[in-house]
XYZ file of C-alpha atoms in Angstrom:
472
model
C 156.345 232.481 122.554
C 158.957 230.260 120.913
C 158.801 226.559 120.521
C 161.454 224.540 122.239
C 163.146 221.480 120.821
C 160.675 219.284 122.660
C 157.706 220.094 120.465
C 158.278 217.080 118.155
C 158.824 214.909 121.234
C 155.577 216.157 122.755
C 153.732 215.381 119.548
C 155.313 211.923 119.444
C 154.499 211.027 123.063
C 150.924 212.372 122.725
C 150.506 210.388 119.513
C 151.694 207.213 121.264
C 149.451 207.786 124.187
C 146.286 208.537 122.171
C 147.212 205.748 119.705
C 147.447 203.218 122.486
C 144.146 204.277 123.991
C 142.501 204.252 120.511
C 143.702 200.672 120.066
C 142.004 199.747 123.326
C 138.795 201.291 122.083
C 138.981 199.403 118.875
C 139.630 196.173 120.658
C 136.527 196.765 122.732
C 134.550 197.472 119.436
C 135.961 194.173 117.998
C 134.806 192.308 121.093
C 131.394 193.890 120.644
C 131.274 192.672 117.027
C 132.097 189.127 118.187
C 129.233 189.257 120.698
C 126.842 190.499 118.071
C 127.949 187.723 115.675
C 127.541 185.164 118.475
C 124.048 186.330 119.337
C 122.616 187.050 115.848
C 125.041 185.798 113.138
C 123.980 187.505 109.816
C 120.316 187.648 110.594
C 117.974 190.325 109.349
C 118.027 191.951 112.766
C 121.736 192.902 112.269
C 120.985 194.388 108.842
C 118.229 196.474 110.372
C 120.491 197.724 113.186
C 123.369 198.618 110.783
C 121.011 200.530 108.456
C 119.400 202.276 111.373
C 122.807 203.277 112.775
C 124.284 204.411 109.409
C 122.848 207.951 109.149
C 123.247 208.968 112.782
C 126.842 207.761 112.674
C 127.465 209.615 109.469
C 125.953 212.807 110.950
C 128.147 212.516 114.009
C 131.283 211.913 111.986
C 130.709 214.699 109.476
C 128.882 217.395 111.470
C 130.474 216.681 114.857
C 133.968 215.631 113.754
C 134.398 218.928 111.899
C 133.947 220.954 115.124
C 137.344 219.939 116.482
C 139.195 221.112 113.367
C 137.373 224.440 113.352
C 137.098 225.165 117.088
C 140.505 224.149 118.584
C 142.703 226.655 116.650
C 140.412 229.585 117.239
C 139.890 228.696 120.897
C 143.648 228.501 121.518
C 144.204 231.806 119.611
C 141.563 233.605 121.740
C 143.050 232.173 124.935
C 146.588 233.138 123.889
C 145.741 236.695 122.781
C 142.718 237.709 124.931
C 142.964 235.475 127.990
C 141.072 232.608 129.546
C 137.884 234.607 130.309
C 137.463 235.401 126.621
C 138.160 231.780 125.695
C 135.555 230.496 128.161
C 132.999 232.995 126.685
C 133.813 231.592 123.201
C 133.301 228.055 124.503
C 129.848 228.933 125.920
C 128.885 230.281 122.461
C 130.322 227.258 120.661
C 128.341 224.942 122.935
C 125.127 226.815 122.235
C 125.687 226.685 118.441
C 126.666 222.991 118.616
C 123.485 222.075 120.471
C 121.392 224.042 117.983
C 123.106 222.354 114.999
C 122.755 218.833 116.406
C 119.175 219.426 117.408
C 118.431 220.561 113.879
C 120.163 217.482 112.411
C 118.198 215.214 114.736
C 114.886 216.818 113.745
C 115.752 216.545 110.066
C 116.645 212.915 110.358
C 113.375 212.290 112.175
C 111.350 214.105 109.475
C 113.174 212.202 106.678
C 112.859 208.733 108.147
C 110.123 207.581 105.725
C 111.909 208.665 102.440
C 115.261 207.420 103.740
C 113.989 203.985 104.513
C 112.208 203.924 101.209
C 115.661 203.488 99.638
C 115.846 199.942 101.140
C 112.152 199.095 100.955
C 112.433 196.814 97.959
C 114.974 194.588 99.654
C 113.455 194.583 103.201
C 110.391 192.735 104.315
C 107.647 194.797 106.057
C 108.659 193.375 109.402
C 112.343 194.261 108.804
C 111.329 197.816 107.808
C 109.287 198.258 110.990
C 112.301 197.006 113.093
C 114.683 199.340 111.202
C 112.372 202.333 111.881
C 112.107 201.396 115.533
C 115.908 201.129 115.933
C 116.413 204.335 113.959
C 114.191 206.231 116.402
C 115.871 204.620 119.406
C 119.323 205.655 118.060
C 118.462 209.243 117.116
C 119.313 210.730 120.572
C 122.974 209.802 120.112
C 123.341 212.519 117.479
C 122.832 215.286 120.076
C 124.543 213.474 122.894
C 127.695 212.638 120.944
C 127.696 216.106 119.309
C 128.118 217.625 122.798
C 130.681 214.952 123.726
C 132.655 216.019 120.637
C 132.736 219.721 121.713
C 133.922 218.811 125.209
C 136.566 216.438 123.908
C 137.857 219.095 121.554
C 138.158 221.544 124.410
C 140.053 218.994 126.558
C 142.441 218.359 123.673
C 142.993 222.095 123.282
C 144.159 222.129 126.889
C 146.486 219.148 126.364
C 144.156 216.946 128.453
C 144.100 214.001 126.071
C 143.723 210.958 128.393
C 139.991 211.128 129.309
C 138.853 212.235 125.879
C 140.722 209.355 124.257
C 139.644 206.580 126.615
C 136.000 207.497 127.384
C 134.741 206.239 123.886
C 135.359 202.664 125.208
C 132.192 203.016 127.309
C 129.855 202.735 124.330
C 130.976 199.372 122.989
C 131.232 198.002 126.538
C 127.710 199.234 127.345
C 126.457 197.696 124.125
C 127.961 194.269 125.046
C 126.613 194.423 128.594
C 123.139 195.422 127.348
C 123.136 192.632 124.764
C 124.265 189.996 127.188
C 121.846 191.060 129.939
C 118.779 191.927 127.947
C 119.361 190.402 124.450
C 117.264 187.314 124.998
C 114.221 189.385 126.030
C 114.627 192.541 123.846
C 116.598 191.104 120.906
C 118.542 193.629 118.820
C 116.814 196.531 120.557
C 119.096 195.815 123.541
C 122.006 196.788 121.247
C 120.405 200.193 120.462
C 119.683 200.727 124.136
C 123.316 199.983 124.985
C 124.501 202.513 122.291
C 122.406 205.251 123.765
C 123.328 204.349 127.345
C 127.025 204.280 126.521
C 126.787 207.678 124.892
C 125.023 209.064 127.983
C 127.806 207.634 130.192
C 130.468 209.258 128.051
C 128.654 212.612 128.229
C 128.143 212.317 131.997
C 131.840 211.602 132.745
C 133.072 214.376 130.461
C 130.484 216.797 131.919
C 131.712 215.972 135.437
C 135.342 216.533 134.316
C 134.542 219.785 132.559
C 132.810 221.059 135.650
C 135.861 220.207 137.802
C 137.991 222.263 135.450
C 135.762 225.295 135.909
C 133.819 225.181 132.614
C 130.089 225.916 132.665
C 127.856 223.212 131.330
C 125.169 225.756 130.404
C 125.376 227.076 126.829
C 125.348 230.886 126.686
C 125.177 232.798 123.390
C 127.562 235.762 123.555
C 126.728 237.121 120.161
C 128.581 237.123 116.819
C 132.004 238.075 117.955
C 134.866 238.149 115.378
C 136.148 234.803 116.792
C 132.719 233.198 116.450
C 132.326 234.410 112.888
C 135.767 233.043 111.979
C 134.934 229.678 113.623
C 131.623 229.261 111.761
C 133.337 230.263 108.440
C 136.009 227.649 109.042
C 133.453 225.107 110.167
C 131.421 225.471 106.963
C 134.420 224.654 104.819
C 135.487 221.674 106.969
C 131.978 220.138 107.136
C 131.477 220.362 103.338
C 134.894 218.793 102.848
C 134.069 216.021 105.311
C 130.860 215.324 103.492
C 132.684 215.059 100.190
C 135.217 212.627 101.721
C 132.433 210.445 103.141
C 130.626 210.361 99.869
C 133.843 209.245 98.141
C 133.659 206.052 100.157
C 130.115 205.493 98.922
C 131.331 206.050 95.356
C 133.992 203.381 95.774
C 131.329 200.889 97.033
C 128.951 201.781 94.146
C 131.660 201.365 91.445
C 132.801 198.136 92.986
C 129.218 196.867 92.756
C 129.483 197.391 88.986
C 132.112 194.720 88.793
C 129.929 191.792 89.743
C 129.430 189.460 92.637
C 131.943 189.556 95.491
C 133.675 192.826 94.466
C 132.116 194.955 97.169
C 132.909 192.325 99.765
C 136.534 192.048 98.548
C 136.991 195.826 98.753
C 135.562 195.878 102.277
C 137.567 192.857 103.525
C 140.774 194.271 101.935
C 140.251 197.533 103.822
C 139.788 196.078 107.317
C 143.454 195.981 108.337
C 144.261 199.190 106.437
C 141.373 201.001 108.076
C 142.615 199.912 111.497
C 146.040 201.364 110.809
C 144.716 204.558 109.389
C 142.103 205.187 112.059
C 144.494 204.529 114.895
C 147.280 206.506 113.298
C 145.184 209.514 112.082
C 143.203 209.765 115.372
C 146.417 209.762 117.469
C 148.407 212.026 115.174
C 145.562 214.458 114.473
C 144.674 214.784 118.178
C 148.280 215.405 119.133
C 149.235 217.801 116.329
C 146.321 220.201 116.194
C 146.740 221.870 119.618
C 150.540 222.137 119.240
C 150.329 223.674 115.772
C 147.495 226.019 116.951
C 149.732 227.387 119.711
C 152.636 227.986 117.371
C 150.309 229.738 114.912
C 148.817 231.907 117.680
C 152.412 232.986 118.578
C 153.253 233.513 114.852
C 156.322 231.348 115.364
C 156.812 230.430 111.687
C 160.387 229.009 111.904
C 159.233 226.697 114.792
C 156.264 225.562 112.683
C 158.547 224.648 109.797
C 160.922 222.754 112.110
C 158.045 220.921 113.773
C 156.549 220.070 110.414
C 159.790 218.658 109.039
C 160.480 216.687 112.231
C 156.936 215.251 112.331
C 156.997 214.248 108.616
C 160.381 212.538 109.204
C 158.867 210.611 112.096
C 155.880 209.550 109.961
C 158.167 208.330 107.183
C 160.449 206.458 109.608
C 157.425 204.638 111.083
C 154.852 204.635 108.295
C 156.940 203.315 105.428
C 158.418 200.260 107.278
C 155.029 199.500 108.802
C 153.257 199.638 105.438
C 155.990 197.571 103.799
C 155.871 194.896 106.538
C 152.069 194.650 106.398
C 152.245 194.375 102.502
C 154.803 191.546 102.893
C 152.478 189.812 105.382
C 149.282 190.605 103.438
C 148.510 187.097 102.270
C 149.155 185.364 105.648
C 147.138 188.068 107.423
C 144.148 187.588 105.126
C 144.415 183.785 105.579
C 144.569 184.084 109.355
C 141.678 186.526 109.611
C 139.219 185.292 106.952
C 140.133 181.848 105.542
C 137.292 179.743 106.981
C 133.840 178.598 105.992
C 132.783 180.066 102.652
C 135.873 182.212 102.300
C 138.056 180.340 99.777
C 141.680 180.452 98.721
C 140.621 182.337 95.602
C 139.102 184.992 97.853
C 142.412 185.144 99.721
C 144.260 186.086 96.584
C 141.798 188.781 95.595
C 141.523 190.384 99.049
C 145.266 190.207 99.587
C 145.846 192.053 96.297
C 143.302 194.719 97.242
C 144.947 195.072 100.750
C 148.428 195.478 99.290
C 147.349 198.333 96.940
C 145.396 200.041 99.723
C 148.441 199.840 101.994
C 150.397 202.052 99.528
C 148.494 205.051 100.910
C 149.536 204.697 104.581
C 152.503 207.135 104.792
C 150.795 209.636 102.444
C 147.501 209.491 104.397
C 149.331 210.093 107.765
C 151.340 213.000 106.222
C 148.085 214.361 104.843
C 146.484 214.255 108.328
C 149.449 216.243 109.660
C 149.126 218.831 106.894
C 145.357 219.054 107.381
C 145.826 219.787 111.080
C 148.332 222.567 110.334
C 146.076 224.025 107.658
C 143.201 223.999 110.168
C 145.494 225.693 112.720
C 146.166 228.428 110.143
C 142.369 228.769 109.614
C 142.803 228.163 105.913
C 140.198 225.447 105.684
C 139.059 226.607 102.220
C 142.113 224.798 100.928
C 140.775 221.576 102.393
C 137.407 222.167 100.688
C 138.886 222.588 97.235
C 141.204 219.671 97.901
C 138.196 217.446 98.639
C 136.507 218.553 95.454
C 139.573 217.672 93.411
C 139.988 214.355 95.248
C 136.331 213.420 94.701
C 136.540 214.000 90.941
C 139.982 212.392 90.590
C 138.768 209.319 92.558
C 135.883 208.724 90.156
C 138.107 209.039 87.069
C 140.840 206.761 88.409
C 138.292 204.222 89.672
C 136.789 203.942 86.225
C 140.173 203.742 84.419
C 141.923 201.321 86.745
C 139.002 198.984 87.352
C 139.000 198.192 83.622
C 142.577 196.929 84.084
C 142.714 195.525 87.651
C 139.022 194.961 88.477
C 138.340 195.713 92.122
C 142.033 195.999 92.911
C 142.029 199.039 90.584
C 139.709 200.873 92.888
C 142.194 200.207 95.760
C 145.068 201.503 93.668
C 142.962 204.585 92.738
C 142.468 205.337 96.427
C 146.189 205.217 97.121
C 147.050 207.462 94.146
C 144.429 209.962 95.269
C 146.078 210.059 98.636
C 149.510 210.626 97.096
C 148.148 213.461 94.978
C 146.259 214.929 97.881
C 149.274 215.041 100.226
C 151.296 216.771 97.437
C 148.555 219.323 96.900
C 148.172 220.039 100.619
C 151.943 220.413 101.065
C 152.199 222.861 98.136
C 149.305 224.994 99.341
C 150.523 224.920 102.900
C 153.988 226.275 101.893
C 152.231 229.129 100.052
C 150.211 230.018 103.113
C 153.245 229.891 105.393
C 155.315 231.996 103.029
C 152.499 234.587 102.742
C 152.113 234.774 106.562
C 155.832 235.264 107.095
C 155.997 237.956 104.512
C 152.992 239.737 106.046
C 154.677 239.610 109.467
C 157.953 240.999 108.070
C 156.037 243.746 106.235
C 154.220 244.690 109.440
C 157.459 244.762 111.388
C 159.030 246.900 108.622
C 156.241 249.409 108.811
C 156.669 249.675 112.614
C 160.427 250.105 112.290
C 160.171 252.821 109.685
C 157.319 254.527 111.619
C 159.337 254.621 114.815
C 162.545 255.823 113.151
C 164.760 253.188 114.630
C 168.490 253.297 114.012
C 170.422 251.709 111.179
C 171.388 248.544 113.050
C 167.704 247.745 113.728
C 166.927 248.326 110.021
C 169.774 246.007 109.049
C 168.389 243.252 111.317
C 165.055 243.679 109.596
C 166.630 243.524 106.122
C 168.573 240.354 107.108
C 165.297 238.750 108.300
C 163.587 239.783 105.093
C 166.327 238.227 102.981
C 166.230 234.988 104.995
C 162.505 234.638 104.496
C 161.414 232.204 101.580
């Protein structure tokens, strides 16, 4: 199989499609936040809900989000080399393992509820602790439900069926708003938890119906430790540890900002709102689009096409990402004024948050290029590179935070984040080129062995030599 010239166009159109749908999901999420603010303001009930939701959300992001990166390349490889029947058998085993993992995580969170809530016991009243525990237990089912949703969405993306997987997450914020508006007066904040679970169930039901229509079984069936399944779990282990390190880096930033005194944590969070929106929309769209395409090229061992696609995609990112980041930096102060300047948020706060936002925006093109490189590395099933990259990033982030916050205060932490992203994209690019060069050399060596073993004529040997000389 050889890639045609339309691969970059396919990635671009898929990115735009998924990006547009992701924006719609985030707009629904923003509307949900406004409804919550209208109903509860900054009351203790909201604190209890956010704390109760924190760990289930983190578990879904780290444990569930890693499944796509690990499963899609191997599923596509099996389908390409062994056929659809073998790929469906792999899916049945993946579903069984995913359910087992998410059930285990759910049980662990249930057993750890008391020590986990003890971390906030000193700042919570007894009534607030009881409410937090109740909400935590109500929200626990979403770990398993959304874990299964993640597996189904990954499989749909692997088959270039992006539309439903991208739009169905809008159901949860909509269900939360409806539940809050309908039952909020009687049930209070518990209506929000009920809506979160109900929305997740709706997502799962719609995807299950669609998967069934496509001919996939909804029943998990363990097919044993096949070579593909062993590879998948090995890759998954590296990805999930790396994701955990990345998530903990965010906590480190918050903790180090807290060392700078009153308002620093808030300034870092406010300064990251617009940046996070750009990064989440861009990375979700780009990552969803790139992974299946790269995985097919890797399955076909079409290394020249991979290089062309990578160069073209990076060029598109630079053409869009750099002007977008520059424009947002130029508009940083007016944006902060328009979004936040009201009530207790003063003009001094505008200056601080605007400065944080500008320095965080420096990472935008590097972050998006990094996402592209990560997806190709995942397609190559070289996720150990990502693990070591996360270890280096974690350590570098702490050092740069400490050094730069002495000079720029909380803005130094923002600058450290952008520098880490620059270093990370450089590291990933270097390691990726090494992997691609090695794979190409292995392919040429294999072809050389076959040629010599079959005693082909001089012209065939010359073609091989020419290919070997052209290889990096």
